[in-house]
mmCIF file of C-alpha atoms and ligand atoms in Angstrom:
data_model
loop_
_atom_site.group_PDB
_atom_site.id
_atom_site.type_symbol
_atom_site.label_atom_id
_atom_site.label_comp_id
_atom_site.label_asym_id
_atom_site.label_seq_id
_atom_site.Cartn_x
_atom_site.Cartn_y
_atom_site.Cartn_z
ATOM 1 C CA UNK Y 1 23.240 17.105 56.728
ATOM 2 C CA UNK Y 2 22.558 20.681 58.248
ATOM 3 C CA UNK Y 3 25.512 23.303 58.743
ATOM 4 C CA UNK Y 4 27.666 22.344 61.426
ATOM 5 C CA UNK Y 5 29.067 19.284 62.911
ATOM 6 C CA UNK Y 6 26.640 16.575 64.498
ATOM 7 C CA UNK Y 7 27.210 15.268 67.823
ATOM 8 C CA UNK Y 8 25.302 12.890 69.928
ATOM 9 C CA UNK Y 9 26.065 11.802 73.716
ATOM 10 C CA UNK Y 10 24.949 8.223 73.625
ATOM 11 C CA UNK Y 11 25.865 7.829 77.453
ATOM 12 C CA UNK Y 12 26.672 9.317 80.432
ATOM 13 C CA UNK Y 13 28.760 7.910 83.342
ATOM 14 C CA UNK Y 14 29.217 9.727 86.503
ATOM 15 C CA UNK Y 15 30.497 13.637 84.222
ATOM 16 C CA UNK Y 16 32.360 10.403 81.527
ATOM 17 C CA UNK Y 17 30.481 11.207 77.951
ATOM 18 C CA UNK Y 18 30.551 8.757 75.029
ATOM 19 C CA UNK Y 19 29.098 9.716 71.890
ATOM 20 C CA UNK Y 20 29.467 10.253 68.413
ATOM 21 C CA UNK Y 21 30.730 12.798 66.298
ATOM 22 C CA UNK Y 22 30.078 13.445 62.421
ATOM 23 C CA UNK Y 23 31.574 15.314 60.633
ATOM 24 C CA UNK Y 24 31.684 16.187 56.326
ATOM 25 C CA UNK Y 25 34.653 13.317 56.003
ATOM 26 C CA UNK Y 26 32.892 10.958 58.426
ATOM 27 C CA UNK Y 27 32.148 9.760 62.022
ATOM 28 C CA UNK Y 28 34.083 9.767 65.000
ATOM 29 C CA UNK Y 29 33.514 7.766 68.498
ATOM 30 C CA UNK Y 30 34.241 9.753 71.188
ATOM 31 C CA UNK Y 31 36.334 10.104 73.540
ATOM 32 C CA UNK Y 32 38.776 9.612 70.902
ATOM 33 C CA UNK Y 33 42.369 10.527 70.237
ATOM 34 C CA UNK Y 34 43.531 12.338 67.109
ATOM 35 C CA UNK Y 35 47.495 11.236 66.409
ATOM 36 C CA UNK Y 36 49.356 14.553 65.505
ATOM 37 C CA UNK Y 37 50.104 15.387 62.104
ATOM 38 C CA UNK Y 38 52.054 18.214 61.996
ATOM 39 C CA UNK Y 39 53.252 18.951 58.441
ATOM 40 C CA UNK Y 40 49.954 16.841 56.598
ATOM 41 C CA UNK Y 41 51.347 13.805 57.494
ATOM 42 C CA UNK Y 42 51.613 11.405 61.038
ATOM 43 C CA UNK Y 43 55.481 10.846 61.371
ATOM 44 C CA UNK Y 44 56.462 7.723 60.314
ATOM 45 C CA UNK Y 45 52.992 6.861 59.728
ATOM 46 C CA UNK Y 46 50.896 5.719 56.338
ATOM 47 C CA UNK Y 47 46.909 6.589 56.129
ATOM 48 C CA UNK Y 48 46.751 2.774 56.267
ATOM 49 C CA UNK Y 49 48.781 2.326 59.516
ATOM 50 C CA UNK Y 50 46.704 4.844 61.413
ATOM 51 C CA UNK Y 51 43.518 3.318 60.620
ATOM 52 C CA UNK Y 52 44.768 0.000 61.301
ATOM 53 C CA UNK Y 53 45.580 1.848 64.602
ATOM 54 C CA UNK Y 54 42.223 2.097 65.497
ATOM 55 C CA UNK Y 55 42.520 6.378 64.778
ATOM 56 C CA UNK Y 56 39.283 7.860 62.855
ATOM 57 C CA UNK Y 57 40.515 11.977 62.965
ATOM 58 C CA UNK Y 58 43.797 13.426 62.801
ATOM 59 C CA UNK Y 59 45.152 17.039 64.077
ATOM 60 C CA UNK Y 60 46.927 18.993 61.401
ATOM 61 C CA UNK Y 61 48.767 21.935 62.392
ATOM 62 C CA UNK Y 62 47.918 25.286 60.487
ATOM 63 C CA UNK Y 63 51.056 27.085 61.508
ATOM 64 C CA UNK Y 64 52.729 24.729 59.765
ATOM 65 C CA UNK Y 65 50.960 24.458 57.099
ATOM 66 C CA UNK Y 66 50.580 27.803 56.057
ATOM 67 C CA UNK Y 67 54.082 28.349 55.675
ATOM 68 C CA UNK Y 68 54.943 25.350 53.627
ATOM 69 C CA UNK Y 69 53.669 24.050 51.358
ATOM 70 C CA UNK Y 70 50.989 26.937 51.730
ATOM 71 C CA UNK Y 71 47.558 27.177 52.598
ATOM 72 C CA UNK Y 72 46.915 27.887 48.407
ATOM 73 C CA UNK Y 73 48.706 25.566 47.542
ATOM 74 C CA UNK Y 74 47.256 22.572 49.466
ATOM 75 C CA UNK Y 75 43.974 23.839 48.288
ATOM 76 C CA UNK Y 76 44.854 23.830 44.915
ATOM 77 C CA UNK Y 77 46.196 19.947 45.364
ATOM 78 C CA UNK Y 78 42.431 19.245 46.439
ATOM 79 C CA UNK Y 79 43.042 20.157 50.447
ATOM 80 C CA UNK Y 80 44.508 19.034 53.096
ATOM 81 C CA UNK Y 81 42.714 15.578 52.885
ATOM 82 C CA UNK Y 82 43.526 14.403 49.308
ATOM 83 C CA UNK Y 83 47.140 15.848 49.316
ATOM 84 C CA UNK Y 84 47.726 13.680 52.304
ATOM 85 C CA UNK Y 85 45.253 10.683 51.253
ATOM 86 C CA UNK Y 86 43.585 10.637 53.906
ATOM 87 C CA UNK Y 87 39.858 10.873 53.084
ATOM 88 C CA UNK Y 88 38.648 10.693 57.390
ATOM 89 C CA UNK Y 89 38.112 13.498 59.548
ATOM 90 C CA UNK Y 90 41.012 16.409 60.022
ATOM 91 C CA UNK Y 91 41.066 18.659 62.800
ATOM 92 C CA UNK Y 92 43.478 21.767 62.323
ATOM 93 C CA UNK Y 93 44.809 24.286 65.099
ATOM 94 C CA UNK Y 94 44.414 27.749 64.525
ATOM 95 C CA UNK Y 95 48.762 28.085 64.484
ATOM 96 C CA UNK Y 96 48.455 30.349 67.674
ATOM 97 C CA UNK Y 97 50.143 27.642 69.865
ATOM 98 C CA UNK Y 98 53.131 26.984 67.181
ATOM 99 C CA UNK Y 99 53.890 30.504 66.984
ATOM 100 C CA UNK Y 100 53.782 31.125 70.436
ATOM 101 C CA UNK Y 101 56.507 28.087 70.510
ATOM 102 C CA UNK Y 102 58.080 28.238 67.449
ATOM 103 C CA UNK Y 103 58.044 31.525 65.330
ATOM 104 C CA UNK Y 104 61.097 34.406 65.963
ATOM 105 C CA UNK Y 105 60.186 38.198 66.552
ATOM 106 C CA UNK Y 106 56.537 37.550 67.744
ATOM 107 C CA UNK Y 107 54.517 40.639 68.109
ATOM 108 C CA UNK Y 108 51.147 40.838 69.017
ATOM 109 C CA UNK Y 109 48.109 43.269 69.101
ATOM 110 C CA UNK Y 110 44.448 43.473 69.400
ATOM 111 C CA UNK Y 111 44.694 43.173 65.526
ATOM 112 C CA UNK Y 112 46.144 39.768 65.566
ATOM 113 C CA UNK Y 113 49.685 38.246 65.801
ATOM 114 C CA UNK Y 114 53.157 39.007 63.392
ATOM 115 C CA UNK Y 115 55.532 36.864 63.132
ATOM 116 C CA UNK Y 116 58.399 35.615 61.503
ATOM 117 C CA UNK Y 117 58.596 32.103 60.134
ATOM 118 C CA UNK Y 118 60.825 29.873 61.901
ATOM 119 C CA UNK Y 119 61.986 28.017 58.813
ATOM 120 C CA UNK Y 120 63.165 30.904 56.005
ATOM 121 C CA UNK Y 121 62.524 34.006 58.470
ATOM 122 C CA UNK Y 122 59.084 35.595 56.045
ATOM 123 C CA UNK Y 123 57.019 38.013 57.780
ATOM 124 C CA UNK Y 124 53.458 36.454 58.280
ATOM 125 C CA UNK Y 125 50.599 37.678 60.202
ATOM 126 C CA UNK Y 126 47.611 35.946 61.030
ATOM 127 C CA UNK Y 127 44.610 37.536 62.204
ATOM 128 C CA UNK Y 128 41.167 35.975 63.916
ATOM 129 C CA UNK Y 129 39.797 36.769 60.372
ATOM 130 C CA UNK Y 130 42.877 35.497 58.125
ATOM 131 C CA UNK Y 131 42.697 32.038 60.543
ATOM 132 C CA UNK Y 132 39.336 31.140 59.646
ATOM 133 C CA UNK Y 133 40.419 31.497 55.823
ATOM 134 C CA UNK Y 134 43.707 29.481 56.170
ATOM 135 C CA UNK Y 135 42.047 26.617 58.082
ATOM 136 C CA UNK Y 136 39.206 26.696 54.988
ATOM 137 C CA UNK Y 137 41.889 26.850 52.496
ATOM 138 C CA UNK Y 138 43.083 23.980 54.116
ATOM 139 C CA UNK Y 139 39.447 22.159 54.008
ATOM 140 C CA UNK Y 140 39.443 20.887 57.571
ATOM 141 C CA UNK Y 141 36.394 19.483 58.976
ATOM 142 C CA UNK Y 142 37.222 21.333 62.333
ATOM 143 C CA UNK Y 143 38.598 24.818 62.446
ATOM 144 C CA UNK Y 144 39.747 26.170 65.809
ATOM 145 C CA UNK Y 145 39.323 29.764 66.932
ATOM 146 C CA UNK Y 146 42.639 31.717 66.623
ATOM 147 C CA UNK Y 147 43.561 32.163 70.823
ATOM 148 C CA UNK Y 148 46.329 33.464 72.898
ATOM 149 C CA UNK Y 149 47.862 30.744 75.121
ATOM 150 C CA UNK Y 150 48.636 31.978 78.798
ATOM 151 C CA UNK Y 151 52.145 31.211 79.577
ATOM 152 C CA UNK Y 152 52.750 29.566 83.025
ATOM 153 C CA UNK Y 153 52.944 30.440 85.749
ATOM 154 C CA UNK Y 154 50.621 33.912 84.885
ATOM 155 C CA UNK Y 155 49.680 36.944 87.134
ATOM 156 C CA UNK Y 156 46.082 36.914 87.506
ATOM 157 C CA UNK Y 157 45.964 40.380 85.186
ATOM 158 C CA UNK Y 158 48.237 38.823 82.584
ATOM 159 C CA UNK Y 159 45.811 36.012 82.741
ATOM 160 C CA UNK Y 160 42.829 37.599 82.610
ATOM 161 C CA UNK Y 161 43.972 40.075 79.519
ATOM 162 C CA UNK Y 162 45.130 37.015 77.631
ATOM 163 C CA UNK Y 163 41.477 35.910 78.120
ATOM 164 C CA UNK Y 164 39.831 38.906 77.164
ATOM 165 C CA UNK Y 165 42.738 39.018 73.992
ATOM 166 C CA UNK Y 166 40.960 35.569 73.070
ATOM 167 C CA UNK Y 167 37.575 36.056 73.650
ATOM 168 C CA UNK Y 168 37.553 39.439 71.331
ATOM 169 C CA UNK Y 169 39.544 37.040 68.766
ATOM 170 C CA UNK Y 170 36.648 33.993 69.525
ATOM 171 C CA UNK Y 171 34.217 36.356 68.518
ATOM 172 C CA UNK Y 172 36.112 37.478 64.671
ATOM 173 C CA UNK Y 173 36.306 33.767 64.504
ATOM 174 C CA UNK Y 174 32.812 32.739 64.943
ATOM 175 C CA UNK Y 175 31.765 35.629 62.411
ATOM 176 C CA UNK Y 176 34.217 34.980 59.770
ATOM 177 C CA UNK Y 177 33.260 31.270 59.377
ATOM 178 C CA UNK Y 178 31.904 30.572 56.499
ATOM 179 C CA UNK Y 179 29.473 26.823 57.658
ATOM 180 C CA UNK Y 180 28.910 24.486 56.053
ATOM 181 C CA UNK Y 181 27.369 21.019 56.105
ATOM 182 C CA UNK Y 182 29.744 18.366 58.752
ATOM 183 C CA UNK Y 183 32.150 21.107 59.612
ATOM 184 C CA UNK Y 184 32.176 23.348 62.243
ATOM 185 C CA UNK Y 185 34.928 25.718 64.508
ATOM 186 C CA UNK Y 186 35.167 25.359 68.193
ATOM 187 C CA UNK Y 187 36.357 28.049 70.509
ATOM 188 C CA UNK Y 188 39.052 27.617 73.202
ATOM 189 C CA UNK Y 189 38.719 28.567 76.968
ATOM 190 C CA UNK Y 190 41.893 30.102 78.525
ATOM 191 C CA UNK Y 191 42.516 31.651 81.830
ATOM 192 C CA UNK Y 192 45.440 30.185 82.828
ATOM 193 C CA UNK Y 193 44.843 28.548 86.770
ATOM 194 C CA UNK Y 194 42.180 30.558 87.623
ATOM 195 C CA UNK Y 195 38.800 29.175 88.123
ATOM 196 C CA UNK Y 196 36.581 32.421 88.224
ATOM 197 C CA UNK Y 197 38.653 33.284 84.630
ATOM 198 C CA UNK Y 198 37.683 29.783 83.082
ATOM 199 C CA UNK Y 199 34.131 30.049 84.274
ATOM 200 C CA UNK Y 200 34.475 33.917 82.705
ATOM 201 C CA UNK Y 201 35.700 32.592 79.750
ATOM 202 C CA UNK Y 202 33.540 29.959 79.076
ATOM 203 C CA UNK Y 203 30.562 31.386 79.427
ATOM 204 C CA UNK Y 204 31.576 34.090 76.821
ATOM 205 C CA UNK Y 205 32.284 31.754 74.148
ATOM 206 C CA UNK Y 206 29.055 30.082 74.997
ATOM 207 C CA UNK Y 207 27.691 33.068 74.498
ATOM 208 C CA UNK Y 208 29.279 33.535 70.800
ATOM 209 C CA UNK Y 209 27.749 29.829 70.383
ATOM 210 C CA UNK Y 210 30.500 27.608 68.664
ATOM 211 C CA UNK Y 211 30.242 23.999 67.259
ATOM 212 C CA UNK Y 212 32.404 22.644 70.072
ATOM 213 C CA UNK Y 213 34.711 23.968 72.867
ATOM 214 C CA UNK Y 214 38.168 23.284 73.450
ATOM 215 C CA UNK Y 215 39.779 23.608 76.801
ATOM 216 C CA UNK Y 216 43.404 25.222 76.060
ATOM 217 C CA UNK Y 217 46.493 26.542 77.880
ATOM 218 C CA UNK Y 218 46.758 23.539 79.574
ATOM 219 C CA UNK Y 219 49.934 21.038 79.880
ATOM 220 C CA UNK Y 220 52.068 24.126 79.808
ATOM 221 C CA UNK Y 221 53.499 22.891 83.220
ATOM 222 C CA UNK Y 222 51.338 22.962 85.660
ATOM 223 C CA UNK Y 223 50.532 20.520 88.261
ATOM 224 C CA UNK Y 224 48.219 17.303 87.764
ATOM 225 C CA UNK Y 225 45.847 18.597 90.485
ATOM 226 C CA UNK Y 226 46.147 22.036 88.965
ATOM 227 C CA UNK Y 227 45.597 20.526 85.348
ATOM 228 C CA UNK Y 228 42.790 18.175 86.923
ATOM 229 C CA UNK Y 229 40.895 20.942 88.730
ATOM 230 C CA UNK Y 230 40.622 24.071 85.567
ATOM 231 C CA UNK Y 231 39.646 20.533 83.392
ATOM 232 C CA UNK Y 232 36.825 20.344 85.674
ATOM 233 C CA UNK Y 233 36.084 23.846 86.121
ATOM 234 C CA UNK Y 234 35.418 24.604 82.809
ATOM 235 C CA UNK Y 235 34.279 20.687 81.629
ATOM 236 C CA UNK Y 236 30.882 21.564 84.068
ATOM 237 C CA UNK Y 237 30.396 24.775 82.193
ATOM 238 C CA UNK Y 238 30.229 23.722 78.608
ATOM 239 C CA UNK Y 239 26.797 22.659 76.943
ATOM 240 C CA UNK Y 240 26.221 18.781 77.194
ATOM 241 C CA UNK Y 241 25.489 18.710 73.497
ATOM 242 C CA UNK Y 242 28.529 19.824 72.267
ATOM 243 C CA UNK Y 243 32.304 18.087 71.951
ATOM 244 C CA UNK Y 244 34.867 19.218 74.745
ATOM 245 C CA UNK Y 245 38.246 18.637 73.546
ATOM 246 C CA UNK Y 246 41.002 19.094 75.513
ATOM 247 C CA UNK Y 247 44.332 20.464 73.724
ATOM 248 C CA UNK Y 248 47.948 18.785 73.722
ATOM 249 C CA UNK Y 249 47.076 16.189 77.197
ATOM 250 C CA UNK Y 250 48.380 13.955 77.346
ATOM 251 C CA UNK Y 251 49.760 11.043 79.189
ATOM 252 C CA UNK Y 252 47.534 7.841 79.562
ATOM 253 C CA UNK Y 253 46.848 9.168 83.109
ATOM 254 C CA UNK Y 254 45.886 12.637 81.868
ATOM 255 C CA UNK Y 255 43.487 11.073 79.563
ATOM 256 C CA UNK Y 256 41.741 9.021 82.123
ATOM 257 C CA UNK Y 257 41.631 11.976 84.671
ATOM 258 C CA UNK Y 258 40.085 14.486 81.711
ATOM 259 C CA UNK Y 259 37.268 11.848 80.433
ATOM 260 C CA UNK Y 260 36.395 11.584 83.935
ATOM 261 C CA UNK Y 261 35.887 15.408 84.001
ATOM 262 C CA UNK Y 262 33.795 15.229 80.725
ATOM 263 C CA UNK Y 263 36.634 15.566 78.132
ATOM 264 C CA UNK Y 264 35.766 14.154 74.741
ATOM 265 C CA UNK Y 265 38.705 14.757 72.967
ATOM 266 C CA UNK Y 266 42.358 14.868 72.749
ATOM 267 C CA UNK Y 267 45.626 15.539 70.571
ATOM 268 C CA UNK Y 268 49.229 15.009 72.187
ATOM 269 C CA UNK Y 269 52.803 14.023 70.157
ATOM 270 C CA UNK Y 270 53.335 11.860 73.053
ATOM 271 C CA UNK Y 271 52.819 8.314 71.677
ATOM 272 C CA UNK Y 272 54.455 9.310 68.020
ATOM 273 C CA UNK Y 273 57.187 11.503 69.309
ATOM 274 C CA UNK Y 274 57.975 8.686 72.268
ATOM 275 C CA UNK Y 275 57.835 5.969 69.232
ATOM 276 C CA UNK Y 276 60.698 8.205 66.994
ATOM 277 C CA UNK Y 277 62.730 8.187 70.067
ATOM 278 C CA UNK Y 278 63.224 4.815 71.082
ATOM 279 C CA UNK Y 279 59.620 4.284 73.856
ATOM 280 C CA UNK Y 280 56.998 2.126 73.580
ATOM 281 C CA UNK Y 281 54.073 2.297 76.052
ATOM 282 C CA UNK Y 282 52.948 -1.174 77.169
ATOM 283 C CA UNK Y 283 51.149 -2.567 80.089
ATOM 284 C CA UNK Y 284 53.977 -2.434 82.455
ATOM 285 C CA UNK Y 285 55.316 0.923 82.029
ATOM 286 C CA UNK Y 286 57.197 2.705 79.202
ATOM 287 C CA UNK Y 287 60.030 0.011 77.880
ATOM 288 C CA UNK Y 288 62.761 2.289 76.360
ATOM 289 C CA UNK Y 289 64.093 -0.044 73.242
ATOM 290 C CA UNK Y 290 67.611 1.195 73.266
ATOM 291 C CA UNK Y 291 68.383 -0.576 76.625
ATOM 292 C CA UNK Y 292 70.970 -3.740 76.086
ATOM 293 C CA UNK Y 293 68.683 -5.582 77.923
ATOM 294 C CA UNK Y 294 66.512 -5.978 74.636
ATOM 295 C CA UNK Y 295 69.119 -7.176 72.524
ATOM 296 C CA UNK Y 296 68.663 -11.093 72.681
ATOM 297 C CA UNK Y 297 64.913 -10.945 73.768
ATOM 298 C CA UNK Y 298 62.414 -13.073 71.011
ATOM 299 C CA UNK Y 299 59.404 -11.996 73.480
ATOM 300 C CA UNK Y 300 56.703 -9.055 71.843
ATOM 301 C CA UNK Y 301 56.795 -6.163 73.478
ATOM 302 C CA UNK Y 302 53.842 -6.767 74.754
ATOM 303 C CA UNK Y 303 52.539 -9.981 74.755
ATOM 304 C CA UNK Y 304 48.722 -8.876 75.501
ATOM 305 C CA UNK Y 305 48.827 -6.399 72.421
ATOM 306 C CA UNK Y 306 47.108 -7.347 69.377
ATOM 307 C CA UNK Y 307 49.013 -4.847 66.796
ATOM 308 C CA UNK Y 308 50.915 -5.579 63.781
ATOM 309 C CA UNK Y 309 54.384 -4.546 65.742
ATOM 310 C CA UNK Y 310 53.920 -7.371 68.781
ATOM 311 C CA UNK Y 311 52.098 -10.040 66.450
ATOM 312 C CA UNK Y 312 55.178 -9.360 63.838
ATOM 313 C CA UNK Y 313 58.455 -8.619 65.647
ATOM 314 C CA UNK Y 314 60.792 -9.454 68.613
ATOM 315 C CA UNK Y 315 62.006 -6.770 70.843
ATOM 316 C CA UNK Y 316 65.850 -8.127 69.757
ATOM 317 C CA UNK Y 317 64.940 -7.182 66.233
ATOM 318 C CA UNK Y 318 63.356 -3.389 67.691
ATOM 319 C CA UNK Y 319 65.836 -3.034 69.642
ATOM 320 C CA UNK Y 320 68.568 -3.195 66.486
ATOM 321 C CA UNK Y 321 66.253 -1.353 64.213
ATOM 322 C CA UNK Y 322 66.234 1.631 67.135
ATOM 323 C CA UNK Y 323 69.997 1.410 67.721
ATOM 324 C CA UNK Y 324 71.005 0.931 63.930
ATOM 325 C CA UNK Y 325 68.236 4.728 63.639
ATOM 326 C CA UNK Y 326 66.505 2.148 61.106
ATOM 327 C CA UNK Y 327 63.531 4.459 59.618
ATOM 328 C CA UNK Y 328 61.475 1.258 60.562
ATOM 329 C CA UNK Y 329 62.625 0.976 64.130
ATOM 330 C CA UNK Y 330 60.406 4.572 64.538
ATOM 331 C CA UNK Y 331 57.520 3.727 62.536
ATOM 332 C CA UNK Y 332 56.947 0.082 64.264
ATOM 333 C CA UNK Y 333 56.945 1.621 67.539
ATOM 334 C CA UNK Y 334 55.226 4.375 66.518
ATOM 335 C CA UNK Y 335 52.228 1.935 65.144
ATOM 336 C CA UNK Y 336 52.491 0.374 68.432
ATOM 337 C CA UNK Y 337 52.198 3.546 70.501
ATOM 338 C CA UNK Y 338 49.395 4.600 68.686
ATOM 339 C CA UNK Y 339 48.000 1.144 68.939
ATOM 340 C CA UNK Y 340 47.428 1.480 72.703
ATOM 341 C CA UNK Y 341 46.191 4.514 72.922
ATOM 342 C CA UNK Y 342 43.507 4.087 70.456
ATOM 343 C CA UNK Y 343 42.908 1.222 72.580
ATOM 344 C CA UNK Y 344 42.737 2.825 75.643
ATOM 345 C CA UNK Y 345 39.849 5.431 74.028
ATOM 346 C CA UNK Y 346 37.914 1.969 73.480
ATOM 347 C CA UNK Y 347 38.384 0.621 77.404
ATOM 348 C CA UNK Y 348 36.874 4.209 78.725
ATOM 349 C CA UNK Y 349 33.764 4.543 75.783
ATOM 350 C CA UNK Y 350 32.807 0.815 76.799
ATOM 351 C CA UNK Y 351 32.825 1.704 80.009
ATOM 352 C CA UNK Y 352 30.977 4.732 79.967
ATOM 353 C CA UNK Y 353 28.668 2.901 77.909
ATOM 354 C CA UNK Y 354 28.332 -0.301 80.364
ATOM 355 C CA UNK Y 355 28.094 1.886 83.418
ATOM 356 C CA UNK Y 356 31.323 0.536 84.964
ATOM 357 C CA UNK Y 357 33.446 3.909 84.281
ATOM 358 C CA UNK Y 358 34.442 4.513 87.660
ATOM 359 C CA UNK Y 359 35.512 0.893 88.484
ATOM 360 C CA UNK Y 360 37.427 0.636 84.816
ATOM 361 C CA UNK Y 361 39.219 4.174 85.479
ATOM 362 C CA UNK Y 362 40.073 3.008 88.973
ATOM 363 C CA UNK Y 363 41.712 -0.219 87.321
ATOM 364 C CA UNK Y 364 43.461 1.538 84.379
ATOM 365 C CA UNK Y 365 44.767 4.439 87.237
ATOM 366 C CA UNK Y 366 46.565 1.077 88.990
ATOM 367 C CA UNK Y 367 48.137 0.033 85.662
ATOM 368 C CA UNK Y 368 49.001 3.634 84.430
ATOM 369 C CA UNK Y 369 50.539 5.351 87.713
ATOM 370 C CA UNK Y 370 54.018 5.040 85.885
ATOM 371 C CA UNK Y 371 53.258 7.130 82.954
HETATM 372 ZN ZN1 ZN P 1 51.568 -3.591 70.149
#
């Protein structure tokens, strides 16, 4: 295996990719969906479960992580994937995002970002260069560039020196990386809703040359055309031969609208975040658990689903487990959620691959317009 990550488009449907990703901890088949786990582990979730789930990479969240247990420490535990036993591919953020979100007293310069942690109030900075040594303490097979996220809605000059913030940063990134055989760093196009800033931005970082490119300040609450149109923009910019992953989207529909665009990849705390609270995504819609209707019903919750949850349990007994805040009642809807939308990844790579994406998408859009 040479430096970097391997990819391979096996098939192209209308701008839908399928392919296959390597990486130093294994193989991935894209498009594919990476369950979040936030503090080295998928809430409510075993190793097992998730790859019973059908899910071959997971996200991990380096803002997290550096702050506890500590970037030094999970690399002297082995890293990231043998403190958490989970020996597939990992994915971390850079921690921009989180400490955009999360962190108190945020202050940021050309240098990098300060900030204070959100759980014991330390002083922290992390800088393009400090990022790329984190995420390699951490041993991830995919690092991502340290970026700014454009808030929403943005001026078109706040926008555009976010971008310029990021693309300086992209640059640091890319030369502070050590490679290294199946792992590689992607860089992440901002610009908020402005096409000419997306194209501007994309073809910088193209320019820097990265492993992959990730498509970010999205789902910060804009609209689906909005969200739909900058996925497009800056999808038909990006080399064919490299991953496109699309960060934090998103909802079933989301995912169908971005793998239409080109999208090979996504993250979102949707389906484990929905399962902790109660939601389960089946074919008719999301069927919140809590409702009384539940409470004397032996039927799955969804029949046509395959997964240890609907093959094992009633709804009745769900619906208790989520009502009594039984740990279980989370982590069998959880499975569940994940479930379905590993297997919705599957419906749109066979279809790319049979040629029938647009018919399938059209189909799945019918099914999905609730979510
Ligand atoms: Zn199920």
């Amino acid at each position: 295996m040479t430096d970097g990550l391997e990819f391979n488009v096996l098939a192209v449907d209308c701008e839908a990719r399928a392919g296959r990703l390597v990486t130093a901890h294994g193989g991935i088949d894209t498009p594919c969906f990476m369950p979040v786990g936030t503090s080295a582990t998928v809430k409510a979730m075993t190793p097992e479960m998730l790859v019973k789930a059908g899910a071959q990479m997971v996200l991990g969240n380096t803002y997290h992580l550096m702050l506890r247990p500590g970037a030094e420490t999970v690399k002297q535990m082995g890293g990231l994937h043998r403190l958490m036993n989970w020996p597939h591919p990992i994915l971390t953020d850079s921690g921009g995002y989180q400490i955009h979100s999360l962190a108190r007293l945020r202050k940021l310069n050309e240098n990098g970002v300060t900030f204070k942690s959100h759980i014991d109030g330390s002083l922290h900075q992390l800088t393009p260069e400090s990022c790329m040594e984190t995420q390699s303490l951490l041993g991830t097979d995919i690092a991502m560039a340290l970026d700014e996220c454009t808030g929403y809605p943005a001026d078109v000059e706040v926008a555009e020196e976010s971008m310029n913030l990021t693309t300086k940063w992209a640059l640091r990134c890319r030369e502070a990386f050590v490679s290294s055989p199946g792992r590689g760093v992607f860089g992440i196009v901002q610009g908020g809703m402005y096409a000419h800033l997306r194209q501007e931005s994309a073809a910088a970082l193209k320019k820097i040359g990265f492993d992959g490119y990730a498509v970010g300040g999205l789902s910060v609450g804009e609209s689906r055309s909005e969200r739909v149109e900058m996925t497009q923009v800056t999808s038909s910019l990006l080399p064919m031969e490299k991953p496109r992953y699309l960060m934090g989207v998103g909802k079933p529909l989301d995912i169908i609208d971005a793998v239409e665009c080109g999208i090979d990849m996504f993250d979102c705390v949707l389906p484990t975040r929905s399962g902790r609270n109660g939601q389960a995504f089946t074919q008719w819609g999301v069927v919140n658990l809590r409702n009384a209707r539940h409470k004397t019903d032996q039927q799955p919750l969804d029949s046509h689903c395959p997964c240890p949850t609907c093959t094992g349990y009633c709804r009745a007994y769900l619906h208790h487990l989520v009502k009594a805040r039984e740990i279980l009642g989370a982590m069998l809807l959880t499975w569940h959620n994940l479930y379905y939308y590993q297997d919705l990844m599957k419906r749109l790579r066979n279809a790319v691959i049979g040629g029938t994406f647009a018919a399938v998408a059209d189909e799945l859009r019918a099914r999905f317009s609730w979510v």
